[in-house]
Each structure stands twice: as C-alpha cells, then as structure tokens.
Amino acid sequence: METAAPSAVIVAIDGPSGTGKSSTSKAVAAKLGLRYLDTGAQYRAITWWMISNGVDTDDAQAVAIAAGKPSIVSGTDPAAPTITVDGLDAAGPIRTQEVTSKVSAVSAVPEVRTLITELQRSIAAEAAREADGIVVEGRDIGTTVLPDADLKVFLTASAEARAARRSGELRGKEAADLAATKAALIKRDAADSGRKTSPLAKAGDAVEVDTTELTLDQVIECVVTLVEEKRAGRK
Ligand SMILES: Nc1ncnc2c1ncn2[C@@H]1O[C@H](COP(=O)(O)OP(=O)(O)OP(=O)(O)O)[C@@H](O)[C@H]1O
Ligand SMILES: Nc1ccn([C@H]2C[C@H](O)[C@@H](COP(=O)(O)O)O2)c(=O)n1
C-alpha cells in the first residue's frame, strides 16, 4: 500500500500573478529540503502545445478534445525545476508573451483542469512517499488540488507593486511600460478569478500574507516559520 512518510509536509502556496509565489516557493523548498512544483508552468506547457499544434486556444471544445494528447513532465528539484512537453524542454517557450496571453483561456477549460489536477496530485503524493514533502504553487492548490495540505498560504500584493516587480524583470530587454504591465496582470487575474472551474481563490484555512511592503527574503522567512510551526505542532 502507498503511504506518505510520517514527517512529510505538503505546502500549498496560491495567489495572483506577481505576488512572489514562484520565488518564495522555490526558496522555501530549497531551505527545508522539500520538492517544488510550479503548476502555472504546467498550464503554460499545455498552452504552448496547443499553439504549436494549431489548436485555436479560444475554441474550448477544440482545446478539450486535444487536452489529453501532450505528455507533460515536471522536474521538482527546487534548485533546477524543469518542464518538458513530449520530451522537449519547454522552459523557454512557455514564458513568451503569446503563451502568457493565451494561458488563461486554456486553463479555464474543465477537461484541461481535470488532467492537470490529476498530474499535480500524483506528483504531490510521490513527494510525500519518497521525499520529505513538497511546496506546490498556483491558483487553486489550497482550494481544489490539495485541500488537505498541511499548510496553505495565500500571497497578495498591490497591483502597483506587482507591476513594478514584473517591469524590473524586463528592464534592459523590452523596457516594459509600467501601465501596460499593470493592465495585463489585472486582466489575467480577472480571467483566472472569474472562470467557473476552480478559480483563483483563497482557501478558507489559508494564511494570507500581503507582500507589498515586504522584501522577498522577509516573505521566505515568514513562510519557513509557518512550515516549521506546523511541523512542531505535529510532534
Ligand atoms: N517581496 C518581493 N519584493 C520584491 N520583489 C519580489 C518580491 N517577491 C517576488 N519578487 C519579484 O517579483 C517578480 C515576480 O515574482 P514571482 O515570479 O515569484 O511571482 P509569481 O507570483 O510566481 O508570478 P506568476 O504567478 O505570474 O508566475 C520576480 O522578479 C521576483 O524576484
Ligand atoms: N494552479 C494554477 C496555476 C496556474 N494557472 C493558470 C492561470 C495563470 O494565469 C497561468 C500561468 O500561471 P503563472 O505561470 O503565471 O503562475 O496558469 C491555473 O489556472 N491554476
């Protein structure tokens, strides 16, 4: 019978775009010796496959029919997370503007969510069995994917702070216009929060952390402390 290691810890980190989920989750997992799963990368990967294979991403029926075709594999080492689609490294292609603009439509299709949710649960179960646990980040991890997670964190930050962080990433490359960046992330959050199936939402038992005025190191420290408190409470 498959059982979780008694000390394994499952951490769910959700929140809107640019609140620091990936940076925080990776660092927390690395500090605590846990695995790490970026579920947004999986939705981006399936979106990239749809685009590459000529599927109209605004046609929910076409997306639903094709959803089972790509094979998506996530590597969960927080020091070097990977994502492949049909054996191809997708880490670069999934971060293009085209994928970013289409991922909300693809991830709103229920058949896509069912398949990806199953994949996420199997990765988390494996990490609980074979490692000390996992930090899983996304939009619906605490509410739907892992409702029994040991710790749920919901990160927030003002739209201004999130846009400034994103523009900072692009400096020297595309010199992003701050207002356009802010409008794009508000639009994506609205689509992700407004979809019918498993929308972006805070679980009732999640700890909310507003990161607007916090440095990344402070957020990491805060989440590490929350995990350690949970672990101590279980002894
Ligand atoms: N507390 C913080 N203070 C300043 N910058 C931060 C903070 N947290 C994250 N950042 C920076 O903001 C950017 C976005 O962070 P990150 O990618 O972790 O967010 P995210 O919530 O995973 O976004 P998305 O959902 O769009 O993938 C990164 O450049 C990161 O270094
Ligand atoms: N659990 C999740 C994770 C992500 N998505 C969708 C919605 C996001 O806009 C998109 C990309 O995520 P990001 O890489 O920006 O974190 O993927 C979702 O629906 N559910």
GROMACS .gro file of C-alpha atoms and ligand atoms in nm:
model
  286
    1MET     CA    1   0.000   0.000   0.000
    2GLU     CA    2   0.127   0.352  -0.082
    3THR     CA    3   0.167   0.566   0.230
    4ALA     CA    4   0.316   0.909   0.295
    5ALA     CA    5   0.631   0.935   0.506
    6PRO     CA    6   0.512   1.031   0.858
    7SER     CA    7   0.717   1.353   0.857
    8ALA     CA    8   0.627   1.460   0.503
    9VAL     CA    9   0.483   1.808   0.474
   10ILE     CA   10   0.262   1.939   0.194
   11VAL     CA   11   0.259   2.317   0.146
   12ALA     CA   12   0.015   2.496  -0.089
   13ILE     CA   13   0.102   2.850  -0.200
   14ASP     CA   14  -0.156   3.038  -0.405
   15GLY     CA   15  -0.212   3.395  -0.513
   16PRO     CA   16  -0.245   3.630  -0.809
   17SER     CA   17   0.025   3.692  -1.067
   18GLY     CA   18   0.347   3.855  -0.950
   19THR     CA   19   0.286   3.817  -0.577
   20GLY     CA   20   0.607   3.615  -0.542
   21LYS     CA   21   0.473   3.258  -0.541
   22SER     CA   22   0.749   3.104  -0.756
   23SER     CA   23   1.041   3.287  -0.592
   24THR     CA   24   0.909   3.217  -0.243
   25SER     CA   25   0.811   2.854  -0.305
   26LYS     CA   26   1.143   2.762  -0.464
   27ALA     CA   27   1.344   2.919  -0.182
   28VAL     CA   28   1.128   2.769   0.094
   29ALA     CA   29   1.153   2.423  -0.065
   30ALA     CA   30   1.531   2.455  -0.103
   31LYS     CA   31   1.576   2.571   0.259
   32LEU     CA   32   1.361   2.292   0.401
   33GLY     CA   33   1.474   2.010   0.172
   34LEU     CA   34   1.134   1.976   0.004
   35ARG     CA   35   1.039   1.929  -0.360
   36TYR     CA   36   0.886   2.213  -0.559
   37LEU     CA   37   0.609   2.220  -0.819
   38ASP     CA   38   0.523   2.520  -1.039
   39THR     CA   39   0.168   2.440  -1.157
   40GLY     CA   40   0.149   2.756  -1.369
   41ALA     CA   41   0.433   2.611  -1.579
   42GLN     CA   42   0.215   2.305  -1.648
   43TYR     CA   43  -0.075   2.520  -1.771
   44ARG     CA   44   0.170   2.720  -1.979
   45ALA     CA   45   0.314   2.396  -2.122
   46ILE     CA   46  -0.023   2.268  -2.240
   47THR     CA   47  -0.097   2.613  -2.386
   48TRP     CA   48   0.233   2.608  -2.575
   49TRP     CA   49   0.148   2.263  -2.712
   50MET     CA   50  -0.195   2.387  -2.831
   51ILE     CA   51  -0.035   2.685  -3.010
   52SER     CA   52   0.240   2.468  -3.162
   53ASN     CA   53  -0.015   2.218  -3.288
   54GLY     CA   54  -0.251   2.470  -3.446
   55VAL     CA   55  -0.532   2.438  -3.191
   56ASP     CA   56  -0.740   2.756  -3.159
   57THR     CA   57  -0.699   2.842  -2.790
   58ASP     CA   58  -1.027   3.039  -2.792
   59ASP     CA   59  -1.216   2.727  -2.902
   60ALA     CA   60  -1.283   2.550  -2.571
   61GLN     CA   61  -1.418   2.240  -2.744
   62ALA     CA   62  -1.108   2.201  -2.961
   63VAL     CA   63  -0.885   2.251  -2.655
   64ALA     CA   64  -1.087   1.993  -2.461
   65ILE     CA   65  -1.055   1.733  -2.738
   66ALA     CA   66  -0.677   1.786  -2.764
   67ALA     CA   67  -0.610   1.813  -2.389
   68GLY     CA   68  -0.504   1.451  -2.337
   69LYS     CA   69  -0.253   1.445  -2.623
   70PRO     CA   70   0.062   1.615  -2.484
   71SER     CA   71   0.278   1.444  -2.225
   72ILE     CA   72   0.385   1.700  -1.964
   73VAL     CA   73   0.663   1.613  -1.719
   74SER     CA   74   0.770   1.839  -1.431
   75GLY     CA   75   1.105   1.808  -1.254
   76THR     CA   76   1.067   1.903  -0.887
   77ASP     CA   77   1.421   1.988  -0.771
   78PRO     CA   78   1.384   2.346  -0.638
   79ALA     CA   79   1.743   2.422  -0.743
   80ALA     CA   80   1.671   2.328  -1.104
   81PRO     CA   81   1.299   2.283  -1.180
   82THR     CA   82   1.229   2.152  -1.530
   83ILE     CA   83   0.931   2.113  -1.761
   84THR     CA   84   0.911   1.906  -2.077
   85VAL     CA   85   0.635   1.852  -2.332
   86ASP     CA   86   0.656   1.530  -2.533
   87GLY     CA   87   1.019   1.510  -2.424
   88LEU     CA   88   1.108   1.864  -2.539
   89ASP     CA   89   1.245   2.122  -2.296
   90ALA     CA   90   0.965   2.381  -2.267
   91ALA     CA   91   1.117   2.610  -2.003
   92GLY     CA   92   1.190   2.890  -2.252
   93PRO     CA   93   0.893   2.871  -2.490
   94ILE     CA   94   0.632   2.872  -2.210
   95ARG     CA   95   0.743   3.222  -2.099
   96THR     CA   96   0.666   3.403  -2.428
   97GLN     CA   97   0.409   3.683  -2.444
   98GLU     CA   98   0.194   3.469  -2.674
   99VAL     CA   99   0.168   3.188  -2.417
  100THR     CA  100   0.108   3.437  -2.134
  101SER     CA  101  -0.179   3.599  -2.326
  102LYS     CA  102  -0.346   3.264  -2.404
  103VAL     CA  103  -0.287   3.059  -2.089
  104SER     CA  104  -0.596   3.187  -1.903
  105ALA     CA  105  -0.830   3.069  -2.180
  106VAL     CA  106  -0.670   2.725  -2.199
  107SER     CA  107  -0.658   2.677  -1.823
  108ALA     CA  108  -1.028   2.764  -1.793
  109VAL     CA  109  -1.127   2.453  -1.992
  110PRO     CA  110  -1.257   2.191  -1.744
  111GLU     CA  111  -1.101   1.892  -1.930
  112VAL     CA  112  -0.761   2.063  -1.910
  113ARG     CA  113  -0.803   2.124  -1.537
  114THR     CA  114  -0.908   1.765  -1.468
  115LEU     CA  115  -0.599   1.624  -1.640
  116ILE     CA  116  -0.353   1.872  -1.489
  117THR     CA  117  -0.504   1.841  -1.141
  118GLU     CA  118  -0.460   1.462  -1.158
  119LEU     CA  119  -0.097   1.508  -1.261
  120GLN     CA  120  -0.038   1.756  -0.975
  121ARG     CA  121  -0.189   1.522  -0.717
  122SER     CA  122   0.025   1.231  -0.833
  123ILE     CA  123   0.343   1.444  -0.811
  124ALA     CA  124   0.249   1.559  -0.459
  125ALA     CA  125   0.170   1.203  -0.350
  126GLU     CA  126   0.505   1.082  -0.479
  127ALA     CA  127   0.686   1.361  -0.292
  128ALA     CA  128   0.504   1.265   0.027
  129ARG     CA  129   0.600   0.899  -0.017
  130GLU     CA  130   0.956   0.933  -0.139
  131ALA     CA  131   1.077   1.267  -0.003
  132ASP     CA  132   1.012   1.499   0.292
  133GLY     CA  133   0.724   1.665   0.110
  134ILE     CA  134   0.665   1.940  -0.143
  135VAL     CA  135   0.579   2.306  -0.192
  136VAL     CA  136   0.316   2.338  -0.467
  137GLU     CA  137   0.234   2.684  -0.602
  138GLY     CA  138  -0.052   2.801  -0.820
  139ARG     CA  139  -0.403   2.942  -0.812
  140ASP     CA  140  -0.624   2.658  -0.683
  141ILE     CA  141  -0.387   2.438  -0.486
  142GLY     CA  142  -0.535   2.506  -0.141
  143THR     CA  143  -0.895   2.508  -0.261
  144THR     CA  144  -0.903   2.217  -0.508
  145VAL     CA  145  -0.581   2.031  -0.585
  146LEU     CA  146  -0.461   1.965  -0.229
  147PRO     CA  147  -0.743   2.063   0.007
  148ASP     CA  148  -0.576   1.859   0.286
  149ALA     CA  149  -0.238   2.035   0.258
  150ASP     CA  150  -0.060   2.075   0.593
  151LEU     CA  151  -0.013   2.447   0.533
  152LYS     CA  152  -0.188   2.683   0.292
  153VAL     CA  153  -0.052   3.029   0.219
  154PHE     CA  154  -0.222   3.293   0.003
  155LEU     CA  155   0.015   3.567  -0.114
  156THR     CA  156  -0.116   3.907  -0.215
  157ALA     CA  157   0.041   4.241  -0.316
  158SER     CA  158  -0.089   4.564  -0.464
  159ALA     CA  159  -0.118   4.576  -0.844
  160GLU     CA  160   0.136   4.862  -0.842
  161ALA     CA  161   0.397   4.658  -0.655
  162ARG     CA  162   0.340   4.354  -0.877
  163ALA     CA  163   0.369   4.559  -1.197
  164ALA     CA  164   0.689   4.722  -1.071
  165ARG     CA  165   0.838   4.379  -0.996
  166ARG     CA  166   0.749   4.250  -1.342
  167SER     CA  167   0.883   4.563  -1.515
  168GLY     CA  168   1.204   4.524  -1.315
  169GLU     CA  169   1.244   4.175  -1.464
  170LEU     CA  170   1.216   4.314  -1.817
  171ARG     CA  171   1.448   4.612  -1.773
  172GLY     CA  172   1.713   4.617  -2.045
  173LYS     CA  173   1.518   4.368  -2.257
  174GLU     CA  174   1.182   4.506  -2.358
  175ALA     CA  175   1.169   4.812  -2.130
  176ALA     CA  176   0.810   4.733  -2.037
  177ASP     CA  177   0.569   5.016  -1.988
  178LEU     CA  178   0.455   5.004  -1.625
  179ALA     CA  179   0.092   5.090  -1.701
  180ALA     CA  180   0.068   4.824  -1.972
  181THR     CA  181   0.224   4.564  -1.742
  182LYS     CA  182  -0.021   4.652  -1.466
  183ALA     CA  183  -0.319   4.635  -1.705
  184ALA     CA  184  -0.206   4.295  -1.837
  185LEU     CA  185  -0.172   4.139  -1.495
  186ILE     CA  186  -0.506   4.279  -1.376
  187LYS     CA  187  -0.669   4.133  -1.689
  188ARG     CA  188  -0.512   3.789  -1.631
  189ASP     CA  189  -0.612   3.789  -1.262
  190ALA     CA  190  -0.970   3.877  -1.357
  191ALA     CA  191  -0.985   3.588  -1.605
  192ASP     CA  192  -0.828   3.345  -1.356
  193SER     CA  193  -1.059   3.456  -1.071
  194GLY     CA  194  -1.370   3.467  -1.288
  195ARG     CA  195  -1.359   3.125  -1.451
  196LYS     CA  196  -1.622   2.868  -1.348
  197THR     CA  197  -1.395   2.571  -1.277
  198SER     CA  198  -1.156   2.601  -0.985
  199PRO     CA  199  -1.092   2.977  -0.999
  200LEU     CA  200  -0.807   3.162  -0.831
  201ALA     CA  201  -0.926   3.189  -0.471
  202LYS     CA  202  -0.803   3.190  -0.114
  203ALA     CA  203  -0.889   2.874   0.080
  204GLY     CA  204  -1.082   2.944   0.399
  205ASP     CA  205  -0.800   2.797   0.608
  206ALA     CA  206  -0.512   2.969   0.423
  207VAL     CA  207  -0.280   3.218   0.591
  208GLU     CA  208  -0.285   3.542   0.390
  209VAL     CA  209   0.047   3.726   0.357
  210ASP     CA  210   0.044   4.073   0.198
  211THR     CA  211   0.390   4.105   0.040
  212THR     CA  212   0.352   4.465  -0.084
  213GLU     CA  213   0.587   4.611   0.178
  214LEU     CA  214   0.798   4.301   0.235
  215THR     CA  215   1.128   4.205   0.075
  216LEU     CA  216   1.147   3.862  -0.086
  217ASP     CA  217   1.373   3.744   0.199
  218GLN     CA  218   1.112   3.854   0.453
  219VAL     CA  219   0.838   3.660   0.272
  220ILE     CA  220   1.059   3.350   0.254
  221GLU     CA  221   1.139   3.375   0.626
  222CYS     CA  222   0.770   3.417   0.707
  223VAL     CA  223   0.668   3.104   0.515
  224VAL     CA  224   0.961   2.897   0.651
  225THR     CA  225   0.847   2.991   1.004
  226LEU     CA  226   0.488   2.890   0.924
  227VAL     CA  227   0.605   2.549   0.796
  228GLU     CA  228   0.827   2.495   1.099
  229GLU     CA  229   0.540   2.585   1.333
  230LYS     CA  230   0.317   2.331   1.156
  231ARG     CA  231   0.583   2.062   1.184
  232ALA     CA  232   0.642   2.139   1.552
  233GLY     CA  233   0.268   2.123   1.620
  234ARG     CA  234   0.252   1.771   1.476
  235LYS     CA  235   0.516   1.627   1.713
  236LIG     N1  236   0.856   4.056  -0.184
  236LIG     C1  237   0.913   4.089  -0.301
  236LIG     N2  238   0.974   4.207  -0.316
  236LIG     C2  239   1.029   4.244  -0.434
  236LIG     N3  240   1.030   4.167  -0.545
  236LIG     C3  241   0.972   4.046  -0.536
  236LIG     C4  242   0.910   4.002  -0.415
  236LIG     N4  243   0.858   3.879  -0.437
  236LIG     C5  244   0.886   3.849  -0.566
  236LIG     N5  245   0.955   3.950  -0.624
  236LIG     C6  246   0.997   3.957  -0.765
  236LIG     O1  247   0.877   3.974  -0.840
  236LIG     C7  248   0.886   3.902  -0.961
  236LIG     C8  249   0.767   3.807  -0.970
  236LIG     O2  250   0.784   3.706  -0.871
  236LIG     P1  251   0.735   3.557  -0.894
  236LIG     O3  252   0.762   3.512  -1.034
  236LIG     O4  253   0.790   3.476  -0.784
  236LIG     O5  254   0.576   3.578  -0.878
  236LIG     P2  255   0.459   3.478  -0.906
  236LIG     O6  256   0.355   3.505  -0.806
  236LIG     O7  257   0.511   3.339  -0.915
  236LIG     O8  258   0.410   3.524  -1.051
  236LIG     P3  259   0.328   3.444  -1.162
  236LIG     O9  260   0.207   3.391  -1.099
  236LIG    O10  261   0.296   3.546  -1.265
  236LIG    O11  262   0.420   3.336  -1.214
  236LIG     C9  263   1.022   3.834  -0.962
  236LIG    O12  264   1.112   3.915  -1.034
  236LIG    C10  265   1.062   3.830  -0.816
  236LIG    O13  266   1.202   3.832  -0.797
  237LIG     N1  267  -0.295   2.627  -1.021
  237LIG     C1  268  -0.295   2.704  -1.133
  237LIG     C2  269  -0.179   2.764  -1.179
  237LIG     C3  270  -0.184   2.840  -1.292
  237LIG     N2  271  -0.300   2.855  -1.358
  237LIG     C4  272  -0.308   2.929  -1.484
  237LIG     C5  273  -0.356   3.070  -1.467
  237LIG     C6  274  -0.232   3.154  -1.483
  237LIG     O1  275  -0.261   3.279  -1.542
  237LIG     C7  276  -0.146   3.068  -1.573
  237LIG     C8  277   0.004   3.087  -1.564
  237LIG     O2  278   0.044   3.081  -1.430
  237LIG     P1  279   0.181   3.152  -1.382
  237LIG     O3  280   0.292   3.089  -1.456
  237LIG     O4  281   0.170   3.297  -1.415
  237LIG     O5  282   0.187   3.126  -1.236
  237LIG     O6  283  -0.180   2.935  -1.543
  237LIG     C9  284  -0.414   2.796  -1.309
  237LIG     O7  285  -0.521   2.812  -1.369
  237LIG     N3  286  -0.409   2.722  -1.198
   0.00000   0.00000   0.00000
